[in-house]
GROMACS .gro file of C-alpha atoms in nm:
model
  404
    1MET     CA    1   0.000   0.000   0.000
    2ALA     CA    2   0.151   0.330  -0.108
    3THR     CA    3   0.219   0.584   0.163
    4LYS     CA    4   0.090   0.937   0.123
    5PRO     CA    5   0.358   1.200   0.071
    6LYS     CA    6   0.411   1.428   0.366
    7PRO     CA    7   0.270   1.776   0.319
    8VAL     CA    8   0.529   2.043   0.252
    9ASN     CA    9   0.542   2.324   0.508
   10GLU     CA   10   0.508   2.640   0.307
   11THR     CA   11   0.679   2.967   0.403
   12THR     CA   12   0.628   3.317   0.271
   13PHE     CA   13   0.926   3.444   0.068
   14GLU     CA   14   1.001   3.795  -0.057
   15TRP     CA   15   1.156   3.813  -0.402
   16GLU     CA   16   1.299   4.061  -0.650
   17GLY     CA   17   1.370   4.017  -1.019
   18LYS     CA   18   1.311   4.141  -1.373
   19ASP     CA   19   1.022   4.059  -1.602
   20ARG     CA   20   1.041   3.987  -1.976
   21ASN     CA   21   1.064   4.362  -2.049
   22GLY     CA   22   1.355   4.410  -1.807
   23LYS     CA   23   1.139   4.596  -1.556
   24LEU     CA   24   1.229   4.554  -1.190
   25VAL     CA   25   0.949   4.370  -1.007
   26ARG     CA   26   0.913   4.239  -0.653
   27GLY     CA   27   0.655   4.053  -0.453
   28GLU     CA   28   0.579   3.775  -0.207
   29ILE     CA   29   0.498   3.407  -0.260
   30ARG     CA   30   0.429   3.105  -0.040
   31ALA     CA   31   0.638   2.799  -0.122
   32GLY     CA   32   0.822   2.505   0.032
   33GLY     CA   33   1.168   2.652  -0.032
   34GLU     CA   34   1.376   2.898  -0.231
   35ALA     CA   35   1.421   2.652  -0.519
   36MET     CA   36   1.043   2.624  -0.558
   37VAL     CA   37   1.014   3.005  -0.558
   38SER     CA   38   1.273   3.039  -0.834
   39ALA     CA   39   1.112   2.762  -1.040
   40THR     CA   40   0.763   2.911  -1.007
   41LEU     CA   41   0.878   3.261  -1.104
   42ARG     CA   42   1.084   3.131  -1.398
   43ARG     CA   43   0.768   2.972  -1.539
   44GLN     CA   44   0.610   3.317  -1.518
   45GLY     CA   45   0.897   3.468  -1.718
   46ILE     CA   46   1.065   3.643  -1.426
   47LEU     CA   47   1.444   3.639  -1.385
   48VAL     CA   48   1.491   3.619  -1.009
   49SER     CA   49   1.777   3.815  -0.851
   50LYS     CA   50   1.694   3.787  -0.481
   51VAL     CA   51   1.485   3.550  -0.266
   52LYS     CA   52   1.460   3.561   0.113
   53LYS     CA   53   1.227   3.446   0.385
   54ARG     CA   54   0.997   3.715   0.511
   55ARG     CA   55   1.089   3.819   0.861
   56VAL     CA   56   0.811   3.743   1.104
   57SER     CA   57   0.756   4.035   1.339
   58GLY     CA   58   0.501   4.049   1.615
   59GLY     CA   59   0.274   4.339   1.539
   60LYS     CA   60  -0.049   4.425   1.712
   61PRO     CA   61  -0.342   4.181   1.724
   62ILE     CA   62  -0.587   4.224   1.438
   63LYS     CA   63  -0.897   4.410   1.556
   64GLN     CA   64  -1.239   4.469   1.409
   65LYS     CA   65  -1.128   4.818   1.307
   66ASP     CA   66  -0.850   4.668   1.089
   67ILE     CA   67  -1.103   4.442   0.913
   68ALA     CA   68  -1.343   4.734   0.861
   69VAL     CA   69  -1.067   4.953   0.712
   70PHE     CA   70  -0.955   4.666   0.485
   71THR     CA   71  -1.313   4.611   0.365
   72ARG     CA   72  -1.357   4.980   0.286
   73GLN     CA   73  -1.025   4.998   0.099
   74LEU     CA   74  -1.095   4.681  -0.099
   75ALA     CA   75  -1.444   4.802  -0.193
   76THR     CA   76  -1.309   5.142  -0.303
   77MET     CA   77  -1.037   4.993  -0.522
   78MET     CA   78  -1.265   4.736  -0.682
   79ARG     CA   79  -1.519   5.008  -0.761
   80ALA     CA   80  -1.234   5.197  -0.928
   81GLY     CA   81  -1.168   4.893  -1.151
   82VAL     CA   82  -0.856   4.761  -0.977
   83PRO     CA   83  -0.837   4.378  -1.008
   84LEU     CA   84  -0.896   4.176  -0.692
   85LEU     CA   85  -0.543   4.035  -0.656
   86GLN     CA   86  -0.383   4.373  -0.717
   87SER     CA   87  -0.621   4.530  -0.464
   88PHE     CA   88  -0.512   4.276  -0.203
   89GLU     CA   89  -0.146   4.349  -0.274
   90ILE     CA   90  -0.196   4.726  -0.244
   91VAL     CA   91  -0.394   4.699   0.081
   92GLY     CA   92  -0.145   4.451   0.226
   93ARG     CA   93   0.152   4.673   0.153
   94GLY     CA   94  -0.029   4.976   0.292
   95SER     CA   95  -0.115   4.813   0.624
   96VAL     CA   96   0.093   4.927   0.922
   97ASN     CA   97   0.016   4.607   1.115
   98PRO     CA   98   0.246   4.316   1.016
   99GLN     CA   99  -0.012   4.059   1.127
  100MET     CA  100  -0.276   4.218   0.901
  101THR     CA  101  -0.027   4.215   0.613
  102ARG     CA  102   0.041   3.844   0.666
  103LEU     CA  103  -0.332   3.768   0.680
  104LEU     CA  104  -0.400   3.949   0.353
  105ASN     CA  105  -0.105   3.786   0.181
  106ASP     CA  106  -0.225   3.441   0.287
  107ILE     CA  107  -0.570   3.515   0.144
  108ARG     CA  108  -0.420   3.654  -0.177
  109GLN     CA  109  -0.207   3.341  -0.220
  110ASP     CA  110  -0.520   3.123  -0.188
  111VAL     CA  111  -0.711   3.334  -0.441
  112GLU     CA  112  -0.413   3.317  -0.683
  113THR     CA  113  -0.436   2.938  -0.685
  114GLY     CA  114  -0.799   2.952  -0.799
  115THR     CA  115  -0.979   2.947  -0.464
  116SER     CA  116  -1.282   3.172  -0.441
  117LEU     CA  117  -1.252   3.475  -0.214
  118SER     CA  118  -1.529   3.355   0.019
  119THR     CA  119  -1.360   3.015   0.059
  120ALA     CA  120  -1.025   3.181   0.130
  121LEU     CA  121  -1.190   3.404   0.392
  122ARG     CA  122  -1.358   3.106   0.561
  123LYS     CA  123  -1.011   2.970   0.645
  124HIS     CA  124  -0.977   3.260   0.892
  125PRO     CA  125  -1.295   3.247   1.104
  126LEU     CA  126  -1.129   3.443   1.383
  127TYR     CA  127  -1.140   3.756   1.164
  128PHE     CA  128  -1.415   3.686   0.909
  129ASP     CA  129  -1.739   3.557   1.055
  130ALA     CA  130  -2.018   3.371   0.877
  131LEU     CA  131  -2.202   3.694   0.796
  132TYR     CA  132  -1.895   3.840   0.622
  133CYS     CA  133  -1.824   3.523   0.425
  134ASN     CA  134  -2.189   3.476   0.325
  135LEU     CA  135  -2.213   3.828   0.188
  136VAL     CA  136  -1.889   3.788  -0.009
  137GLU     CA  137  -2.012   3.454  -0.145
  138ALA     CA  138  -2.342   3.616  -0.251
  139GLY     CA  139  -2.151   3.896  -0.424
  140GLU     CA  140  -1.929   3.649  -0.612
  141ALA     CA  141  -2.229   3.442  -0.723
  142ALA     CA  142  -2.419   3.748  -0.848
  143GLY     CA  143  -2.115   3.919  -1.000
  144ILE     CA  144  -2.156   4.227  -0.780
  145LEU     CA  145  -1.869   4.173  -0.537
  146GLU     CA  146  -1.764   4.540  -0.531
  147SER     CA  147  -2.119   4.647  -0.446
  148LEU     CA  148  -2.150   4.388  -0.169
  149LEU     CA  149  -1.811   4.486  -0.026
  150ASP     CA  150  -1.926   4.848  -0.016
  151ARG     CA  151  -2.245   4.747   0.166
  152LEU     CA  152  -2.041   4.530   0.402
  153ALA     CA  153  -1.804   4.818   0.476
  154ILE     CA  154  -2.099   5.046   0.563
  155TYR     CA  155  -2.242   4.774   0.788
  156GLN     CA  156  -1.913   4.726   0.972
  157GLU     CA  157  -1.857   5.100   1.015
  158LYS     CA  158  -2.204   5.155   1.161
  159THR     CA  159  -2.183   4.850   1.387
  160MET     CA  160  -1.839   4.952   1.513
  161ALA     CA  161  -1.955   5.310   1.578
  162LEU     CA  162  -2.254   5.180   1.773
  163ARG     CA  163  -2.036   4.948   1.981
  164ASN     CA  164  -1.789   5.227   2.057
  165LYS     CA  165  -2.070   5.451   2.180
  166ILE     CA  166  -2.192   5.181   2.417
  167LYS     CA  167  -1.838   5.126   2.545
  168SER     CA  168  -1.784   5.498   2.603
  169ALA     CA  169  -2.112   5.521   2.793
  170LEU     CA  170  -2.016   5.232   3.023
  171THR     CA  171  -1.644   5.304   3.059
  172TYR     CA  172  -1.672   5.649   3.219
  173PRO     CA  173  -1.871   5.556   3.533
  174ILE     CA  174  -1.675   5.232   3.580
  175ALA     CA  175  -1.342   5.418   3.559
  176VAL     CA  176  -1.451   5.693   3.801
  177LEU     CA  177  -1.592   5.449   4.056
  178SER     CA  178  -1.274   5.237   4.036
  179VAL     CA  179  -1.060   5.543   4.107
  180ALA     CA  180  -1.296   5.638   4.391
  181PHE     CA  181  -1.252   5.293   4.548
  182VAL     CA  182  -0.873   5.327   4.535
  183VAL     CA  183  -0.891   5.676   4.691
  184VAL     CA  184  -1.117   5.552   4.973
  185ALA     CA  185  -0.884   5.255   5.033
  186VAL     CA  186  -0.583   5.490   5.060
  187ILE     CA  187  -0.772   5.711   5.307
  188MET     CA  188  -0.873   5.411   5.515
  189ILE     CA  189  -0.527   5.251   5.520
  190PHE     CA  190  -0.300   5.556   5.560
  191VAL     CA  191  -0.495   5.868   5.659
  192VAL     CA  192  -0.749   5.745   5.916
  193PRO     CA  193  -0.488   5.559   6.132
  194ALA     CA  194  -0.296   5.888   6.167
  195PHE     CA  195  -0.613   6.057   6.298
  196LYS     CA  196  -0.672   5.760   6.529
  197ASP     CA  197  -0.337   5.816   6.701
  198VAL     CA  198  -0.422   6.183   6.753
  199PHE     CA  199  -0.766   6.100   6.897
  200LYS     CA  200  -0.612   5.867   7.158
  201SER     CA  201  -0.455   6.169   7.328
  202PHE     CA  202  -0.796   6.339   7.366
  203GLY     CA  203  -0.906   6.101   7.638
  204ALA     CA  204  -1.271   6.161   7.546
  205THR     CA  205  -1.547   5.949   7.397
  206LEU     CA  206  -1.547   5.973   7.018
  207PRO     CA  207  -1.867   6.038   6.815
  208THR     CA  208  -2.039   5.734   6.667
  209PRO     CA  209  -1.962   5.826   6.297
  210THR     CA  210  -1.593   5.854   6.388
  211LEU     CA  211  -1.595   5.516   6.563
  212ILE     CA  212  -1.758   5.356   6.257
  213VAL     CA  213  -1.495   5.503   6.021
  214ILE     CA  214  -1.212   5.393   6.253
  215ALA     CA  215  -1.356   5.040   6.270
  216MET     CA  216  -1.372   5.029   5.889
  217SER     CA  217  -1.013   5.158   5.872
  218GLU     CA  218  -0.892   4.888   6.112
  219PHE     CA  219  -1.061   4.626   5.896
  220PHE     CA  220  -0.894   4.769   5.580
  221VAL     CA  221  -0.552   4.778   5.749
  222SER     CA  222  -0.584   4.421   5.875
  223TYR     CA  223  -0.736   4.262   5.564
  224TRP     CA  224  -0.639   4.490   5.273
  225TRP     CA  225  -0.475   4.194   5.097
  226ALA     CA  226  -0.796   3.990   5.125
  227ILE     CA  227  -1.013   4.281   5.004
  228PHE     CA  228  -0.804   4.359   4.695
  229GLY     CA  229  -0.732   3.992   4.626
  230GLY     CA  230  -1.098   3.897   4.667
  231ILE     CA  231  -1.221   4.176   4.440
  232GLY     CA  232  -0.952   4.113   4.176
  233GLY     CA  233  -0.994   3.735   4.183
  234GLY     CA  234  -1.372   3.760   4.189
  235LEU     CA  235  -1.375   3.991   3.886
  236TYR     CA  236  -1.130   3.765   3.701
  237PHE     CA  237  -1.329   3.446   3.757
  238PHE     CA  238  -1.654   3.628   3.687
  239PHE     CA  239  -1.541   3.756   3.349
  240GLN     CA  240  -1.375   3.425   3.259
  241SER     CA  241  -1.695   3.234   3.331
  242TRP     CA  242  -1.893   3.500   3.144
  243LYS     CA  243  -1.666   3.455   2.843
  244ARG     CA  244  -1.661   3.073   2.842
  245SER     CA  245  -2.000   2.965   2.976
  246VAL     CA  246  -2.292   2.994   2.733
  247LYS     CA  247  -2.539   2.961   3.020
  248MET     CA  248  -2.364   3.242   3.209
  249GLN     CA  249  -2.372   3.464   2.900
  250ALA     CA  250  -2.745   3.408   2.853
  251THR     CA  251  -2.814   3.485   3.220
  252MET     CA  252  -2.605   3.803   3.218
  253ASP     CA  253  -2.756   3.924   2.890
  254ARG     CA  254  -3.104   3.891   3.042
  255LEU     CA  255  -2.999   4.073   3.357
  256LEU     CA  256  -2.825   4.353   3.166
  257LEU     CA  257  -3.143   4.429   2.971
  258LYS     CA  258  -3.328   4.478   3.302
  259ILE     CA  259  -3.081   4.725   3.456
  260PRO     CA  260  -3.236   5.072   3.491
  261VAL     CA  261  -3.113   5.329   3.234
  262PHE     CA  262  -2.829   5.107   3.102
  263GLY     CA  263  -3.067   4.823   3.015
  264ASP     CA  264  -3.269   5.046   2.781
  265LEU     CA  265  -2.949   5.159   2.611
  266LEU     CA  266  -2.831   4.800   2.557
  267TYR     CA  267  -3.177   4.699   2.433
  268LYS     CA  268  -3.189   4.973   2.169
  269SER     CA  269  -2.834   4.885   2.063
  270ALA     CA  270  -2.928   4.516   2.018
  271VAL     CA  271  -3.239   4.609   1.815
  272ALA     CA  272  -3.030   4.839   1.594
  273ARG     CA  273  -2.768   4.570   1.527
  274TRP     CA  274  -3.033   4.303   1.464
  275THR     CA  275  -3.224   4.508   1.209
  276ARG     CA  276  -2.905   4.641   1.045
  277THR     CA  277  -2.766   4.289   1.002
  278LEU     CA  278  -3.085   4.140   0.858
  279SER     CA  279  -3.128   4.438   0.626
  280THR     CA  280  -2.772   4.400   0.494
  281MET     CA  281  -2.806   4.024   0.441
  282PHE     CA  282  -3.148   4.046   0.277
  283ALA     CA  283  -3.041   4.330   0.047
  284ALA     CA  284  -2.744   4.116  -0.065
  285GLY     CA  285  -2.986   3.852  -0.192
  286VAL     CA  286  -2.921   3.600   0.085
  287PRO     CA  287  -3.239   3.393   0.144
  288LEU     CA  288  -3.421   3.492   0.461
  289VAL     CA  289  -3.379   3.157   0.641
  290GLU     CA  290  -3.004   3.154   0.569
  291ALA     CA  291  -2.971   3.523   0.662
  292LEU     CA  292  -3.118   3.455   1.004
  293ASP     CA  293  -2.824   3.221   1.077
  294SER     CA  294  -2.594   3.522   1.115
  295VAL     CA  295  -2.840   3.775   1.255
  296GLY     CA  296  -2.878   3.637   1.608
  297GLY     CA  297  -2.507   3.631   1.686
  298ALA     CA  298  -2.454   3.976   1.535
  299SER     CA  299  -2.704   4.129   1.779
  300GLY     CA  300  -2.456   4.071   2.061
  301ASN     CA  301  -2.722   3.952   2.305
  302ALA     CA  302  -2.824   3.595   2.391
  303VAL     CA  303  -3.189   3.696   2.432
  304PHE     CA  304  -3.202   3.808   2.070
  305SER     CA  305  -3.001   3.503   1.958
  306GLU     CA  306  -3.256   3.267   2.113
  307ALA     CA  307  -3.543   3.468   1.965
  308THR     CA  308  -3.376   3.455   1.621
  309GLU     CA  309  -3.356   3.075   1.638
  310LYS     CA  310  -3.730   3.061   1.704
  311ILE     CA  311  -3.799   3.303   1.420
  312GLN     CA  312  -3.585   3.095   1.184
  313ARG     CA  313  -3.775   2.778   1.271
  314ASP     CA  314  -4.111   2.952   1.219
  315VAL     CA  315  -4.008   3.115   0.890
  316SER     CA  316  -3.874   2.785   0.754
  317THR     CA  317  -4.224   2.635   0.802
  318GLY     CA  318  -4.392   2.917   0.609
  319THR     CA  319  -4.480   3.166   0.886
  320ALA     CA  320  -4.445   3.533   0.797
  321LEU     CA  321  -4.139   3.711   0.940
  322THR     CA  322  -4.345   3.976   1.118
  323THR     CA  323  -4.569   3.713   1.281
  324SER     CA  324  -4.263   3.518   1.399
  325MET     CA  325  -4.100   3.833   1.537
  326GLN     CA  326  -4.417   3.931   1.721
  327ALA     CA  327  -4.442   3.586   1.881
  328THR     CA  328  -4.104   3.633   2.054
  329GLY     CA  329  -4.230   3.939   2.243
  330ILE     CA  330  -3.895   4.121   2.244
  331PHE     CA  331  -3.923   4.351   1.942
  332PRO     CA  332  -4.069   4.702   1.974
  333SER     CA  333  -4.393   4.778   1.792
  334MET     CA  334  -4.224   5.020   1.553
  335VAL     CA  335  -3.989   4.749   1.421
  336LEU     CA  336  -4.282   4.509   1.382
  337GLN     CA  337  -4.483   4.765   1.188
  338MET     CA  338  -4.189   4.854   0.963
  339ALA     CA  339  -4.121   4.484   0.897
  340ALA     CA  340  -4.490   4.424   0.815
  341ILE     CA  341  -4.491   4.715   0.567
  342GLY     CA  342  -4.167   4.587   0.416
  343GLU     CA  343  -4.307   4.236   0.367
  344GLU     CA  344  -4.626   4.368   0.206
  345SER     CA  345  -4.446   4.613  -0.025
  346GLY     CA  346  -4.149   4.388  -0.109
  347SER     CA  347  -3.900   4.635   0.042
  348LEU     CA  348  -3.811   4.453   0.363
  349ASP     CA  349  -3.442   4.544   0.345
  350HIS     CA  350  -3.524   4.915   0.308
  351MET     CA  351  -3.772   4.921   0.598
  352LEU     CA  352  -3.535   4.729   0.828
  353SER     CA  353  -3.257   4.970   0.734
  354LYS     CA  354  -3.481   5.263   0.832
  355SER     CA  355  -3.556   5.090   1.164
  356ALA     CA  356  -3.183   5.043   1.224
  357GLU     CA  357  -3.114   5.411   1.154
  358PHE     CA  358  -3.392   5.514   1.394
  359TYR     CA  359  -3.256   5.302   1.680
  360GLU     CA  360  -2.897   5.406   1.608
  361ASP     CA  361  -3.012   5.767   1.653
  362GLU     CA  362  -3.192   5.660   1.971
  363VAL     CA  363  -2.868   5.513   2.103
  364ASP     CA  364  -2.688   5.840   2.022
  365GLU     CA  365  -2.943   6.040   2.218
  366ALA     CA  366  -2.942   5.790   2.506
  367VAL     CA  367  -2.560   5.803   2.530
  368ASN     CA  368  -2.561   6.183   2.534
  369ALA     CA  369  -2.836   6.192   2.796
  370LEU     CA  370  -2.658   5.930   3.005
  371ALA     CA  371  -2.330   6.124   2.993
  372SER     CA  372  -2.503   6.442   3.114
  373LEU     CA  373  -2.683   6.253   3.394
  374MET     CA  374  -2.389   6.042   3.513
  375GLU     CA  375  -2.155   6.334   3.589
  376PRO     CA  376  -2.370   6.498   3.862
  377PHE     CA  377  -2.475   6.155   3.993
  378ILE     CA  378  -2.113   6.041   4.032
  379ILE     CA  379  -2.017   6.374   4.191
  380VAL     CA  380  -2.295   6.334   4.449
  381VAL     CA  381  -2.195   5.973   4.526
  382LEU     CA  382  -1.825   6.053   4.561
  383GLY     CA  383  -1.898   6.367   4.760
  384THR     CA  384  -2.119   6.173   4.998
  385ILE     CA  385  -1.865   5.893   5.054
  386ILE     CA  386  -1.543   6.095   5.078
  387GLY     CA  387  -1.713   6.395   5.240
  388GLY     CA  388  -1.874   6.165   5.498
  389ILE     CA  389  -1.536   6.017   5.588
  390VAL     CA  390  -1.375   6.361   5.621
  391VAL     CA  391  -1.658   6.499   5.836
  392ALA     CA  392  -1.654   6.189   6.059
  393MET     CA  393  -1.282   6.233   6.122
  394TYR     CA  394  -1.315   6.605   6.202
  395LEU     CA  395  -1.613   6.568   6.439
  396PRO     CA  396  -1.391   6.501   6.745
  397ILE     CA  397  -1.187   6.812   6.661
  398PHE     CA  398  -1.503   7.023   6.638
  399LYS     CA  399  -1.623   6.875   6.969
  400LEU     CA  400  -1.289   6.955   7.134
  401GLY     CA  401  -1.310   7.312   7.004
  402GLN     CA  402  -1.654   7.356   7.159
  403VAL     CA  403  -1.526   7.230   7.497
  404VAL     CA  404  -1.232   7.470   7.489
   0.00000   0.00000   0.00000
């Protein structure tokens, strides 16, 4: 029985040479060795002068922003008539992130060998999700890849902007409260004990607020390591379980939607992403049942993901989309009405896009309102905590002054 040949480990090589017209050309190619590079280029009529392995540098991790910028650049160049492979080469060379350059070169090498772009992208699921690949595949099948890439770029830009607004709304209060906790801990561990030594010389009974603050300070001084370790370890295990446990994610997503003020903001954000995703997929010509595969996960909330699965099952059996959405009980009436009008008029993608724009504007207004409300609220909370501690520590001094 014949043994299968071992697969050759391919490496990316940089090369320089001259083409048939004597013009200096350079590029990159994946191959099993320098000899294979030279042989491949000779068949293409290139006289090779230099071949070397590409140096692998670290670079920053590839983020969603890098993918969004790449999509926009690729769409722009293809609309301008630049061939796909040349577009990949230009974008790859223009990227400042070495990891992004390597990713694009790997995809370009696959496309050069005859692989479709969507298939090449599916080899990198960490960066290109099912929604992205499905839209590219639909564009290739319909011969409108540049148009679909443009639509995909708009989708990514709007989704990323929405996510950044939510992050900015949540980051500010968390950062301020974290700093406040550190300040209170410093006061309890270093400042209050100094006052305690002074109060011992008074020889008088201390006010109750002062005794409470001193007791808290003694607890901090004795168990500061347990407090900081417990909070740090608790947060670490909490976020790790949130990230890895599907059940935990579903529970937290339900709880987050019920939080006052913030819950409404997260709900509107999820509705906006859900409608924007379905609109983009449907407009690209992806069948509704297949489009719903990607919509639930794109909403960023397990409640909407579970609802989407139910909608998909109902739609696959012939139920109208609007009826299926209404049965879940999580969509606002405006979205249901817009979807019903879209189904009746045959412009579902347009009506869902209008719904997405409306709720994106609602998120903008909610973030602005939240920012204006959080500042005075945080000031009052911090003033009450730190001011209470300061007043409690000065009460004995005021009492001593009255006696004198």
